[in-house]
Amino acid sequence: MLTIALLGFGVVGSGTAEVITENQDRIRRATGDGIEIKYILDLRDFPDSPFADRIVHDYDIILSDPEVQVVVEMMGGSHPAYDFTKAALCAGKSVVTSNKEVVAKFGTELLALAAEHSVHYLFEASVGGGIPILRALAHDLATNRVHSVNGILNGTTNYILTRMVEDGISFDAALAEAQQKGYAERDPSADVDGHDAARKIVILAAMSFSVRHNPDTISIEGIRNVKVEDVRMAALAGCAIKLIGHAEKTENQKLQLWVAPCAVPHENPLSHVNDVFNGILTDTDMLGQTMFYGRGAGKLPTAGAVVSDLTDIATHPYDVATAQHWSDGDSACLTDSATEEKARFLVILPPALDNAKLADALSAVAMIGNEEIGRCVITTGKITRAALDETLATAGKNASVYRII
Ligand code: HSE
């Protein structure tokens, strides 16, 4: 029997208790034994919950109980989650978490601490909710060299962009709807400004290249400035606008690592990932492209990923040789996405007679105008973003620009 303690009895915490209770028979079949929740740490009491007798308010009770083998941290935020994680690892207890903020900021240190104490630090639920992507990178794709990872990693922004495409509503209207449905927080900035996706792509890059970069040092652009005219013109050019987290090793061993709204051509499977769903497209040397798709958020999908980490711990003793070991990367190893990366772009701007001249200057491969939308879209040749911006500025154009992936 694996004896665990839950830190936090909110959405994911209560979901984890539910999955363990509902699917205990399947857990037994997978592990040979079950999982027992001995404690649940929360500030609140839950007198009506079937788990009311497990609620504690003092973390020391959990830390000092030698029967507790795994602490499951689902508190969110950096502190005290990071401090509680450290204390558990130092006490020789494995830690499972859904907390992407802690993993993205402190993952290198916490994995090293886990190795020092020969215990697990697992975080499948921190990226892509219920999608088994981290385990795939750690095990199934471990013998492949990863070239790139592109992901739709935030369900809230994907819902907003889908609503803008499908119903032609504005960003503000789609955000209000996402808030009403409980997808977006009252303060939506972590989602719409790209910080949540940034933490997740940092984790995916660390899993792929064993180097963790501080999410605060990567280029992050959210979706606040995406206009409904942009998504409609992008559709005419055969693309969907999606918030993409991108990680790619360059030939000179630098790393492209950024989050931005991009134009995704319809032949790319990521363009068909809609609503609150997430999609992650990996490109590796042996397998080529592989698409992971599913529910990137929500109580039971996320809790399911937490429980899959617990079954992993129940069935595999810690092994330093196969565990994750990251180092912290220097921001000098990141490419400057504006000056060092060449790509094709969609440039969306009001129609004008001199747009043909601009299209020539941008080595455009296509230009489409639409009177009803009142916009023109130019598909550029390969160019850096800095050169593109300079050409637009010289021509006196104020345009929306999306990199094509
Ligand atoms: N706010 C996140 C999202 C939750 O919308 O995807 C899951 O990490």
mmCIF file of C-alpha atoms and ligand atoms in Angstrom:
data_model
loop_
_atom_site.group_PDB
_atom_site.id
_atom_site.type_symbol
_atom_site.label_atom_id
_atom_site.label_comp_id
_atom_site.label_asym_id
_atom_site.label_seq_id
_atom_site.Cartn_x
_atom_site.Cartn_y
_atom_site.Cartn_z
ATOM 1 C CA MET A 1 0.000 0.000 0.000
ATOM 2 C CA LEU A 2 1.326 3.441 -0.969
ATOM 3 C CA THR A 3 0.576 5.892 1.836
ATOM 4 C CA ILE A 4 0.221 9.492 0.733
ATOM 5 C CA ALA A 5 -0.691 12.948 1.997
ATOM 6 C CA LEU A 6 -2.427 15.594 -0.118
ATOM 7 C CA LEU A 7 -1.438 19.247 0.204
ATOM 8 C CA GLY A 8 -4.487 21.244 -0.874
ATOM 9 C CA PHE A 9 -8.072 20.048 -1.164
ATOM 10 C CA GLY A 10 -9.213 22.376 -3.931
ATOM 11 C CA VAL A 11 -10.201 21.339 -7.450
ATOM 12 C CA VAL A 12 -7.223 19.074 -8.220
ATOM 13 C CA GLY A 13 -6.838 17.857 -4.606
ATOM 14 C CA SER A 14 -10.444 16.760 -4.267
ATOM 15 C CA GLY A 15 -10.260 15.314 -7.804
ATOM 16 C CA THR A 16 -7.250 13.221 -6.785
ATOM 17 C CA ALA A 17 -9.152 11.832 -3.783
ATOM 18 C CA GLU A 18 -12.064 11.070 -6.116
ATOM 19 C CA VAL A 19 -9.923 9.254 -8.706
ATOM 20 C CA ILE A 20 -8.221 7.182 -5.995
ATOM 21 C CA THR A 21 -11.574 6.231 -4.463
ATOM 22 C CA GLU A 22 -13.425 5.572 -7.732
ATOM 23 C CA ASN A 23 -10.623 3.664 -9.457
ATOM 24 C CA GLN A 24 -8.974 1.900 -6.513
ATOM 25 C CA ASP A 25 -9.605 -1.488 -8.207
ATOM 26 C CA ARG A 26 -7.727 -0.369 -11.326
ATOM 27 C CA ILE A 27 -4.956 1.149 -9.205
ATOM 28 C CA ARG A 28 -4.590 -2.197 -7.393
ATOM 29 C CA ARG A 29 -4.380 -3.994 -10.711
ATOM 30 C CA ALA A 30 -1.696 -1.555 -11.944
ATOM 31 C CA THR A 31 0.365 -1.482 -8.757
ATOM 32 C CA GLY A 32 -0.373 -4.821 -7.089
ATOM 33 C CA ASP A 33 -1.560 -2.794 -4.100
ATOM 34 C CA GLY A 34 -3.659 0.311 -3.466
ATOM 35 C CA ILE A 35 -3.105 3.942 -2.514
ATOM 36 C CA GLU A 36 -4.122 5.180 0.924
ATOM 37 C CA ILE A 37 -4.714 8.881 1.618
ATOM 38 C CA LYS A 38 -3.652 9.320 5.233
ATOM 39 C CA TYR A 39 -3.737 13.117 5.522
ATOM 40 C CA ILE A 40 -5.096 16.116 3.653
ATOM 41 C CA LEU A 41 -3.543 19.470 4.525
ATOM 42 C CA ASP A 42 -5.782 22.475 3.985
ATOM 43 C CA LEU A 43 -6.573 25.720 5.777
ATOM 44 C CA ARG A 44 -10.277 24.835 5.645
ATOM 45 C CA ASP A 45 -12.289 22.070 7.286
ATOM 46 C CA PHE A 46 -14.558 19.939 5.132
ATOM 47 C CA PRO A 47 -17.113 18.591 7.644
ATOM 48 C CA ASP A 48 -19.362 17.131 4.918
ATOM 49 C CA SER A 49 -16.602 15.412 2.982
ATOM 50 C CA PRO A 50 -16.016 11.642 3.286
ATOM 51 C CA PHE A 51 -12.384 12.662 3.858
ATOM 52 C CA ALA A 52 -13.196 14.998 6.793
ATOM 53 C CA ASP A 53 -11.311 12.736 9.238
ATOM 54 C CA ARG A 54 -8.063 13.085 7.228
ATOM 55 C CA ILE A 55 -7.938 16.912 7.265
ATOM 56 C CA VAL A 56 -5.004 18.404 9.167
ATOM 57 C CA HIS A 57 -3.806 21.996 9.438
ATOM 58 C CA ASP A 58 -0.234 21.383 10.579
ATOM 59 C CA TYR A 59 2.285 20.270 7.937
ATOM 60 C CA ASP A 60 4.630 18.901 10.624
ATOM 61 C CA ILE A 61 2.163 16.051 11.281
ATOM 62 C CA ILE A 62 2.746 14.867 7.696
ATOM 63 C CA LEU A 63 6.494 15.490 7.669
ATOM 64 C CA SER A 64 7.090 13.610 10.910
ATOM 65 C CA ASP A 65 4.951 10.575 10.054
ATOM 66 C CA PRO A 66 7.288 7.862 8.694
ATOM 67 C CA GLU A 67 4.325 6.035 7.135
ATOM 68 C CA VAL A 68 3.784 8.849 4.595
ATOM 69 C CA GLN A 69 5.798 7.906 1.519
ATOM 70 C CA VAL A 70 4.533 10.523 -0.933
ATOM 71 C CA VAL A 71 3.452 14.134 -0.514
ATOM 72 C CA VAL A 72 1.156 15.362 -3.318
ATOM 73 C CA GLU A 73 1.459 19.133 -3.632
ATOM 74 C CA MET A 74 -1.573 20.752 -5.288
ATOM 75 C CA MET A 75 -1.557 24.132 -3.537
ATOM 76 C CA GLY A 76 -0.522 26.296 -6.496
ATOM 77 C CA GLY A 77 1.715 29.391 -6.326
ATOM 78 C CA SER A 78 5.383 29.429 -5.376
ATOM 79 C CA HIS A 79 5.154 29.729 -1.600
ATOM 80 C CA PRO A 80 4.710 27.821 0.601
ATOM 81 C CA ALA A 81 4.452 25.104 -2.094
ATOM 82 C CA TYR A 82 8.192 25.235 -2.889
ATOM 83 C CA ASP A 83 9.161 25.251 0.813
ATOM 84 C CA PHE A 84 6.836 22.319 1.602
ATOM 85 C CA THR A 85 8.226 20.382 -1.374
ATOM 86 C CA LYS A 86 11.803 20.907 -0.224
ATOM 87 C CA ALA A 87 10.948 19.847 3.303
ATOM 88 C CA ALA A 88 9.262 16.653 2.062
ATOM 89 C CA LEU A 89 12.179 15.678 -0.194
ATOM 90 C CA CYS A 90 14.661 16.351 2.622
ATOM 91 C CA ALA A 91 12.542 14.138 4.891
ATOM 92 C CA GLY A 92 12.976 11.306 2.357
ATOM 93 C CA LYS A 93 9.448 11.484 0.948
ATOM 94 C CA SER A 94 8.695 11.502 -2.766
ATOM 95 C CA VAL A 95 6.729 14.457 -4.137
ATOM 96 C CA VAL A 96 4.127 14.533 -6.908
ATOM 97 C CA THR A 97 2.795 17.887 -8.070
ATOM 98 C CA SER A 98 0.522 19.649 -10.550
ATOM 99 C CA ASN A 99 2.191 22.982 -9.739
ATOM 100 C CA LYS A 100 3.820 24.243 -12.969
ATOM 101 C CA GLU A 101 4.992 27.463 -11.326
ATOM 102 C CA VAL A 102 7.157 25.595 -8.819
ATOM 103 C CA VAL A 103 8.455 23.089 -11.407
ATOM 104 C CA ALA A 104 9.310 25.822 -13.955
ATOM 105 C CA LYS A 105 11.007 28.052 -11.367
ATOM 106 C CA PHE A 106 12.693 25.525 -9.078
ATOM 107 C CA GLY A 107 12.663 22.208 -10.982
ATOM 108 C CA THR A 108 16.446 21.893 -11.330
ATOM 109 C CA GLU A 109 17.048 22.322 -7.619
ATOM 110 C CA LEU A 110 14.146 20.085 -6.580
ATOM 111 C CA LEU A 111 15.172 17.249 -8.934
ATOM 112 C CA ALA A 112 18.714 17.437 -7.525
ATOM 113 C CA LEU A 113 17.336 17.328 -3.988
ATOM 114 C CA ALA A 114 15.179 14.311 -4.891
ATOM 115 C CA ALA A 115 18.267 12.534 -6.297
ATOM 116 C CA GLU A 116 20.249 13.342 -3.149
ATOM 117 C CA HIS A 117 17.568 11.636 -1.056
ATOM 118 C CA SER A 118 16.816 8.841 -3.582
ATOM 119 C CA VAL A 119 13.151 9.804 -3.879
ATOM 120 C CA HIS A 120 10.912 10.762 -6.805
ATOM 121 C CA TYR A 121 9.894 14.264 -7.890
ATOM 122 C CA LEU A 122 7.214 13.820 -10.567
ATOM 123 C CA PHE A 123 4.977 16.429 -12.218
ATOM 124 C CA GLU A 124 3.043 14.938 -15.133
ATOM 125 C CA ALA A 125 -0.041 17.042 -14.271
ATOM 126 C CA SER A 126 1.891 20.320 -14.562
ATOM 127 C CA VAL A 127 1.804 20.340 -18.395
ATOM 128 C CA GLY A 128 -1.134 19.443 -20.625
ATOM 129 C CA GLY A 129 -3.410 18.455 -17.697
ATOM 130 C CA GLY A 130 -4.329 14.825 -18.301
ATOM 131 C CA ILE A 131 -2.253 14.358 -21.480
ATOM 132 C CA PRO A 132 0.595 11.881 -20.804
ATOM 133 C CA ILE A 133 3.279 14.047 -22.427
ATOM 134 C CA LEU A 134 6.050 14.247 -19.809
ATOM 135 C CA ARG A 135 6.126 10.488 -19.291
ATOM 136 C CA ALA A 136 6.239 10.045 -23.079
ATOM 137 C CA LEU A 137 9.248 12.385 -23.301
ATOM 138 C CA ALA A 138 10.948 10.761 -20.296
ATOM 139 C CA HIS A 139 10.387 7.144 -21.317
ATOM 140 C CA ASP A 140 8.849 6.421 -24.712
ATOM 141 C CA LEU A 141 10.823 9.083 -26.585
ATOM 142 C CA ALA A 142 13.922 8.925 -24.370
ATOM 143 C CA THR A 143 15.976 7.210 -27.071
ATOM 144 C CA ASN A 144 15.021 9.882 -29.622
ATOM 145 C CA ARG A 145 16.719 13.247 -30.004
ATOM 146 C CA VAL A 146 14.108 16.002 -29.799
ATOM 147 C CA HIS A 147 14.320 18.641 -32.536
ATOM 148 C CA SER A 148 11.329 20.737 -31.514
ATOM 149 C CA VAL A 149 8.185 20.948 -29.425
ATOM 150 C CA ASN A 150 5.246 23.174 -30.363
ATOM 151 C CA GLY A 151 2.284 23.255 -28.045
ATOM 152 C CA ILE A 152 -1.125 24.742 -27.464
ATOM 153 C CA LEU A 153 -0.622 24.656 -23.723
ATOM 154 C CA ASN A 154 -3.316 26.908 -22.331
ATOM 155 C CA GLY A 155 -6.958 25.886 -22.512
ATOM 156 C CA THR A 156 -8.393 29.286 -21.579
ATOM 157 C CA THR A 157 -6.687 31.177 -24.409
ATOM 158 C CA ASN A 158 -7.469 28.395 -26.853
ATOM 159 C CA TYR A 159 -11.134 28.655 -25.892
ATOM 160 C CA ILE A 160 -11.069 32.438 -26.408
ATOM 161 C CA LEU A 161 -9.368 32.161 -29.826
ATOM 162 C CA THR A 162 -11.769 29.398 -30.911
ATOM 163 C CA ARG A 163 -14.768 31.563 -30.000
ATOM 164 C CA MET A 164 -13.277 34.485 -31.960
ATOM 165 C CA VAL A 165 -12.856 32.264 -35.052
ATOM 166 C CA GLU A 166 -16.132 30.386 -34.868
ATOM 167 C CA ASP A 167 -18.494 33.182 -33.843
ATOM 168 C CA GLY A 168 -16.608 36.282 -34.893
ATOM 169 C CA ILE A 169 -16.756 37.795 -31.389
ATOM 170 C CA SER A 170 -14.077 40.133 -30.025
ATOM 171 C CA PHE A 171 -11.307 39.179 -27.597
ATOM 172 C CA ASP A 172 -13.087 41.064 -24.777
ATOM 173 C CA ALA A 173 -16.420 39.306 -25.415
ATOM 174 C CA ALA A 174 -14.746 35.876 -25.654
ATOM 175 C CA LEU A 175 -12.796 36.521 -22.431
ATOM 176 C CA ALA A 176 -15.999 37.509 -20.602
ATOM 177 C CA GLU A 177 -17.600 34.284 -21.806
ATOM 178 C CA ALA A 178 -14.570 32.217 -20.683
ATOM 179 C CA GLN A 179 -14.824 33.867 -17.250
ATOM 180 C CA GLN A 180 -18.551 33.143 -17.065
ATOM 181 C CA LYS A 181 -17.901 29.476 -17.849
ATOM 182 C CA GLY A 182 -15.242 29.300 -15.125
ATOM 183 C CA TYR A 183 -12.309 28.681 -17.514
ATOM 184 C CA ALA A 184 -10.666 32.067 -17.040
ATOM 185 C CA GLU A 185 -9.910 33.558 -13.632
ATOM 186 C CA ARG A 186 -11.297 36.949 -12.624
ATOM 187 C CA ASP A 187 -7.716 38.173 -13.087
ATOM 188 C CA PRO A 188 -6.977 36.408 -16.384
ATOM 189 C CA SER A 189 -3.449 37.751 -16.892
ATOM 190 C CA ALA A 190 -1.533 34.479 -16.223
ATOM 191 C CA ASP A 191 -3.490 32.877 -19.062
ATOM 192 C CA VAL A 192 -4.076 35.677 -21.594
ATOM 193 C CA ASP A 193 -0.634 37.265 -21.222
ATOM 194 C CA GLY A 194 1.064 33.904 -21.878
ATOM 195 C CA HIS A 195 2.740 33.294 -18.490
ATOM 196 C CA ASP A 196 0.986 29.962 -17.872
ATOM 197 C CA ALA A 197 2.014 28.717 -21.337
ATOM 198 C CA ALA A 198 5.557 29.995 -20.718
ATOM 199 C CA ARG A 199 5.924 27.880 -17.566
ATOM 200 C CA LYS A 200 4.700 24.834 -19.476
ATOM 201 C CA ILE A 201 7.006 25.274 -22.486
ATOM 202 C CA VAL A 202 9.926 25.801 -20.084
ATOM 203 C CA ILE A 203 9.102 22.426 -18.507
ATOM 204 C CA LEU A 204 8.703 20.728 -21.908
ATOM 205 C CA ALA A 205 12.043 22.188 -23.057
ATOM 206 C CA ALA A 206 13.740 20.984 -19.865
ATOM 207 C CA MET A 207 12.289 17.494 -20.372
ATOM 208 C CA SER A 208 13.483 17.537 -24.007
ATOM 209 C CA PHE A 209 16.935 19.104 -23.639
ATOM 210 C CA SER A 210 17.690 18.636 -19.891
ATOM 211 C CA VAL A 211 18.207 22.389 -19.484
ATOM 212 C CA ARG A 212 15.752 24.578 -17.578
ATOM 213 C CA HIS A 213 15.438 28.242 -18.390
ATOM 214 C CA ASN A 214 13.828 30.776 -16.109
ATOM 215 C CA PRO A 215 10.339 31.545 -17.512
ATOM 216 C CA ASP A 216 10.990 35.242 -16.765
ATOM 217 C CA THR A 217 13.854 35.294 -19.280
ATOM 218 C CA ILE A 218 12.009 33.976 -22.338
ATOM 219 C CA SER A 219 10.086 36.050 -24.884
ATOM 220 C CA ILE A 220 6.363 35.965 -24.026
ATOM 221 C CA GLU A 221 3.525 37.544 -25.997
ATOM 222 C CA GLY A 222 -0.090 36.876 -25.028
ATOM 223 C CA ILE A 223 -3.319 37.178 -27.015
ATOM 224 C CA ARG A 224 -4.737 40.521 -25.791
ATOM 225 C CA ASN A 225 -3.902 42.243 -29.111
ATOM 226 C CA VAL A 226 -5.368 39.548 -31.384
ATOM 227 C CA LYS A 227 -8.212 41.163 -33.334
ATOM 228 C CA VAL A 228 -11.243 39.386 -34.714
ATOM 229 C CA GLU A 229 -10.310 40.739 -38.182
ATOM 230 C CA ASP A 230 -6.915 39.014 -37.788
ATOM 231 C CA VAL A 231 -8.387 35.574 -37.125
ATOM 232 C CA ARG A 232 -10.788 35.985 -40.065
ATOM 233 C CA MET A 233 -8.040 37.071 -42.476
ATOM 234 C CA ALA A 234 -5.736 34.297 -41.229
ATOM 235 C CA ALA A 235 -8.510 31.804 -42.048
ATOM 236 C CA LEU A 236 -8.624 33.163 -45.623
ATOM 237 C CA ALA A 237 -4.861 32.558 -45.801
ATOM 238 C CA GLY A 238 -5.425 28.934 -44.657
ATOM 239 C CA CYS A 239 -4.287 29.402 -41.048
ATOM 240 C CA ALA A 240 -5.686 29.416 -37.500
ATOM 241 C CA ILE A 241 -4.291 31.861 -34.923
ATOM 242 C CA LYS A 242 -3.163 29.869 -31.864
ATOM 243 C CA LEU A 243 -1.126 30.735 -28.775
ATOM 244 C CA ILE A 244 1.965 28.585 -29.269
ATOM 245 C CA GLY A 245 4.726 27.601 -26.863
ATOM 246 C CA HIS A 246 7.791 26.810 -28.948
ATOM 247 C CA ALA A 247 11.094 25.096 -28.076
ATOM 248 C CA GLU A 248 13.644 24.151 -30.721
ATOM 249 C CA LYS A 249 17.334 23.286 -30.749
ATOM 250 C CA THR A 250 19.153 25.205 -33.481
ATOM 251 C CA GLU A 251 22.086 23.898 -35.523
ATOM 252 C CA ASN A 252 24.516 25.969 -33.458
ATOM 253 C CA GLN A 253 23.109 24.405 -30.273
ATOM 254 C CA LYS A 254 21.192 27.483 -29.169
ATOM 255 C CA LEU A 255 17.593 27.168 -28.058
ATOM 256 C CA GLN A 256 14.570 28.904 -29.494
ATOM 257 C CA LEU A 257 12.172 29.255 -26.569
ATOM 258 C CA TRP A 258 9.180 31.559 -26.650
ATOM 259 C CA VAL A 259 5.417 31.955 -26.402
ATOM 260 C CA ALA A 260 3.470 33.942 -29.013
ATOM 261 C CA PRO A 261 0.228 33.924 -30.980
ATOM 262 C CA CYS A 262 1.139 32.279 -34.295
ATOM 263 C CA ALA A 263 -0.501 31.483 -37.613
ATOM 264 C CA VAL A 264 -0.850 27.703 -37.827
ATOM 265 C CA PRO A 265 -1.527 26.364 -41.355
ATOM 266 C CA HIS A 266 -4.527 24.054 -41.615
ATOM 267 C CA GLU A 267 -2.312 21.110 -42.624
ATOM 268 C CA ASN A 268 -0.631 21.311 -39.183
ATOM 269 C CA PRO A 269 -2.692 19.191 -36.709
ATOM 270 C CA LEU A 270 -2.299 21.905 -34.038
ATOM 271 C CA SER A 271 -4.594 24.152 -36.085
ATOM 272 C CA HIS A 272 -7.491 21.764 -35.339
ATOM 273 C CA VAL A 273 -7.016 21.804 -31.550
ATOM 274 C CA ASN A 274 -10.014 23.845 -30.429
ATOM 275 C CA ASP A 275 -11.942 24.952 -27.336
ATOM 276 C CA VAL A 276 -10.239 24.174 -24.011
ATOM 277 C CA PHE A 277 -8.231 21.302 -25.480
ATOM 278 C CA ASN A 278 -4.419 21.243 -25.542
ATOM 279 C CA GLY A 279 -2.183 19.797 -28.234
ATOM 280 C CA ILE A 280 1.555 19.146 -28.242
ATOM 281 C CA LEU A 281 3.459 18.344 -31.420
ATOM 282 C CA THR A 282 6.919 16.851 -30.923
ATOM 283 C CA ASP A 283 9.464 16.377 -33.691
ATOM 284 C CA THR A 284 12.179 13.841 -32.917
ATOM 285 C CA ASP A 285 14.974 12.304 -34.959
ATOM 286 C CA MET A 286 13.698 8.719 -35.142
ATOM 287 C CA LEU A 287 9.925 9.002 -34.863
ATOM 288 C CA GLY A 288 9.408 12.319 -36.667
ATOM 289 C CA GLN A 289 6.261 14.228 -35.738
ATOM 290 C CA THR A 290 3.974 12.941 -32.964
ATOM 291 C CA MET A 291 0.844 14.691 -31.786
ATOM 292 C CA PHE A 292 -0.466 14.540 -28.210
ATOM 293 C CA TYR A 293 -4.010 15.819 -27.801
ATOM 294 C CA GLY A 294 -6.471 15.980 -24.931
ATOM 295 C CA ARG A 295 -7.873 17.842 -21.976
ATOM 296 C CA GLY A 296 -5.238 20.241 -20.688
ATOM 297 C CA ALA A 297 -7.155 21.313 -17.595
ATOM 298 C CA GLY A 298 -10.051 20.324 -15.382
ATOM 299 C CA LYS A 299 -10.534 18.426 -12.158
ATOM 300 C CA LEU A 300 -10.510 14.761 -13.181
ATOM 301 C CA PRO A 301 -8.122 14.914 -16.184
ATOM 302 C CA THR A 302 -5.502 16.698 -14.057
ATOM 303 C CA ALA A 303 -6.133 14.446 -11.058
ATOM 304 C CA GLY A 304 -5.763 11.424 -13.342
ATOM 305 C CA ALA A 305 -2.257 12.586 -14.258
ATOM 306 C CA VAL A 306 -1.414 13.016 -10.558
ATOM 307 C CA VAL A 307 -2.564 9.450 -9.852
ATOM 308 C CA SER A 308 -0.547 8.115 -12.800
ATOM 309 C CA ASP A 309 2.578 9.575 -11.146
ATOM 310 C CA LEU A 310 1.572 7.853 -7.896
ATOM 311 C CA THR A 311 1.213 4.486 -9.636
ATOM 312 C CA ASP A 312 4.619 5.082 -11.231
ATOM 313 C CA ILE A 313 6.131 5.541 -7.765
ATOM 314 C CA ALA A 314 4.301 2.468 -6.445
ATOM 315 C CA THR A 315 5.710 0.309 -9.235
ATOM 316 C CA HIS A 316 9.213 1.731 -9.796
ATOM 317 C CA PRO A 317 11.783 2.257 -7.092
ATOM 318 C CA TYR A 318 13.768 5.491 -7.505
ATOM 319 C CA ASP A 319 16.642 4.998 -9.930
ATOM 320 C CA VAL A 320 19.186 7.804 -10.222
ATOM 321 C CA ALA A 321 20.278 6.584 -13.672
ATOM 322 C CA THR A 322 16.863 6.995 -15.286
ATOM 323 C CA ALA A 323 15.515 9.940 -13.254
ATOM 324 C CA GLN A 324 15.376 13.462 -14.705
ATOM 325 C CA HIS A 325 18.465 15.616 -14.103
ATOM 326 C CA TRP A 326 18.306 19.208 -15.307
ATOM 327 C CA SER A 327 20.815 22.006 -15.290
ATOM 328 C CA ASP A 328 19.930 25.690 -15.279
ATOM 329 C CA GLY A 329 20.474 27.353 -18.654
ATOM 330 C CA ASP A 330 22.117 30.691 -19.296
ATOM 331 C CA SER A 331 19.868 33.132 -21.164
ATOM 332 C CA ALA A 332 22.817 33.715 -23.542
ATOM 333 C CA CYS A 333 22.035 30.236 -24.921
ATOM 334 C CA LEU A 334 18.588 31.410 -26.053
ATOM 335 C CA THR A 335 18.217 32.818 -29.550
ATOM 336 C CA ASP A 336 16.915 36.354 -29.955
ATOM 337 C CA SER A 337 13.621 35.533 -31.654
ATOM 338 C CA ALA A 338 13.484 38.929 -33.404
ATOM 339 C CA THR A 339 16.949 38.978 -34.943
ATOM 340 C CA GLU A 340 18.204 35.372 -35.072
ATOM 341 C CA GLU A 341 15.165 33.409 -36.235
ATOM 342 C CA LYS A 342 13.972 33.541 -39.844
ATOM 343 C CA ALA A 343 10.361 32.574 -40.524
ATOM 344 C CA ARG A 344 7.422 33.334 -42.779
ATOM 345 C CA PHE A 345 4.812 35.714 -41.394
ATOM 346 C CA LEU A 346 1.222 36.749 -41.984
ATOM 347 C CA VAL A 347 0.991 40.539 -42.132
ATOM 348 C CA ILE A 348 -2.583 41.808 -41.757
ATOM 349 C CA LEU A 349 -3.276 45.441 -42.560
ATOM 350 C CA PRO A 350 -5.884 47.772 -44.077
ATOM 351 C CA PRO A 351 -6.131 47.551 -47.878
ATOM 352 C CA ALA A 352 -4.146 50.173 -49.785
ATOM 353 C CA LEU A 353 -2.773 50.648 -53.287
ATOM 354 C CA ASP A 354 0.833 50.547 -52.069
ATOM 355 C CA ASN A 355 0.426 47.134 -50.379
ATOM 356 C CA ALA A 356 1.700 45.472 -53.588
ATOM 357 C CA LYS A 357 4.980 47.392 -53.214
ATOM 358 C CA LEU A 358 5.184 46.308 -49.583
ATOM 359 C CA ALA A 359 4.487 42.696 -50.576
ATOM 360 C CA ASP A 360 7.422 42.877 -53.013
ATOM 361 C CA ALA A 361 9.692 44.254 -50.306
ATOM 362 C CA LEU A 362 8.703 41.316 -48.075
ATOM 363 C CA SER A 363 9.297 38.704 -50.835
ATOM 364 C CA ALA A 364 5.630 37.813 -50.391
ATOM 365 C CA VAL A 365 4.338 34.492 -51.640
ATOM 366 C CA ALA A 366 0.668 35.529 -51.460
ATOM 367 C CA MET A 367 -1.562 38.547 -50.906
ATOM 368 C CA ILE A 368 -5.332 38.395 -50.343
ATOM 369 C CA GLY A 369 -7.735 41.287 -49.837
ATOM 370 C CA ASN A 370 -11.244 41.121 -48.428
ATOM 371 C CA GLU A 371 -13.613 44.060 -48.767
ATOM 372 C CA GLU A 372 -16.138 42.856 -46.205
ATOM 373 C CA ILE A 373 -13.493 42.469 -43.470
ATOM 374 C CA GLY A 374 -11.682 45.563 -44.724
ATOM 375 C CA ARG A 375 -8.256 43.967 -44.493
ATOM 376 C CA CYS A 376 -5.459 42.634 -46.669
ATOM 377 C CA VAL A 377 -3.204 39.718 -45.676
ATOM 378 C CA ILE A 378 0.321 39.303 -47.003
ATOM 379 C CA THR A 379 2.162 35.994 -46.579
ATOM 380 C CA THR A 380 5.855 36.905 -46.486
ATOM 381 C CA GLY A 381 8.911 34.959 -47.597
ATOM 382 C CA LYS A 382 11.472 33.905 -44.945
ATOM 383 C CA ILE A 383 12.630 36.951 -43.025
ATOM 384 C CA THR A 384 13.561 37.942 -39.458
ATOM 385 C CA ARG A 385 10.943 39.697 -37.359
ATOM 386 C CA ALA A 386 13.308 42.646 -36.889
ATOM 387 C CA ALA A 387 13.699 43.090 -40.667
ATOM 388 C CA LEU A 388 9.940 42.759 -41.120
ATOM 389 C CA ASP A 389 9.212 45.392 -38.464
ATOM 390 C CA GLU A 390 11.754 47.747 -40.034
ATOM 391 C CA THR A 391 10.173 47.368 -43.485
ATOM 392 C CA LEU A 392 6.700 48.009 -42.034
ATOM 393 C CA ALA A 393 7.940 51.063 -40.143
ATOM 394 C CA THR A 394 9.682 52.464 -43.234
ATOM 395 C CA ALA A 395 6.452 52.015 -45.219
ATOM 396 C CA GLY A 396 4.518 53.700 -42.382
ATOM 397 C CA LYS A 397 2.327 50.630 -41.817
ATOM 398 C CA ASN A 398 0.679 49.640 -38.586
ATOM 399 C CA ALA A 399 -0.049 45.940 -39.083
ATOM 400 C CA SER A 400 -0.816 42.790 -37.098
ATOM 401 C CA VAL A 401 1.995 40.260 -37.542
ATOM 402 C CA TYR A 402 1.881 36.510 -36.864
ATOM 403 C CA ARG A 403 4.729 34.081 -37.352
ATOM 404 C CA ILE A 404 3.727 31.027 -39.387
ATOM 405 C CA ILE A 405 4.809 27.776 -37.728
HETATM 406 N N1 HSE B 1 -5.364 28.051 -16.626
HETATM 407 C C1 HSE B 1 -4.840 26.858 -17.230
HETATM 408 C C2 HSE B 1 -5.426 26.689 -18.636
HETATM 409 C C3 HSE B 1 -5.187 25.680 -16.352
HETATM 410 O O1 HSE B 1 -6.338 27.439 -18.987
HETATM 411 O O2 HSE B 1 -4.938 25.859 -19.401
HETATM 412 C C4 HSE B 1 -4.379 24.445 -16.619
HETATM 413 O O3 HSE B 1 -3.029 24.611 -16.362
#
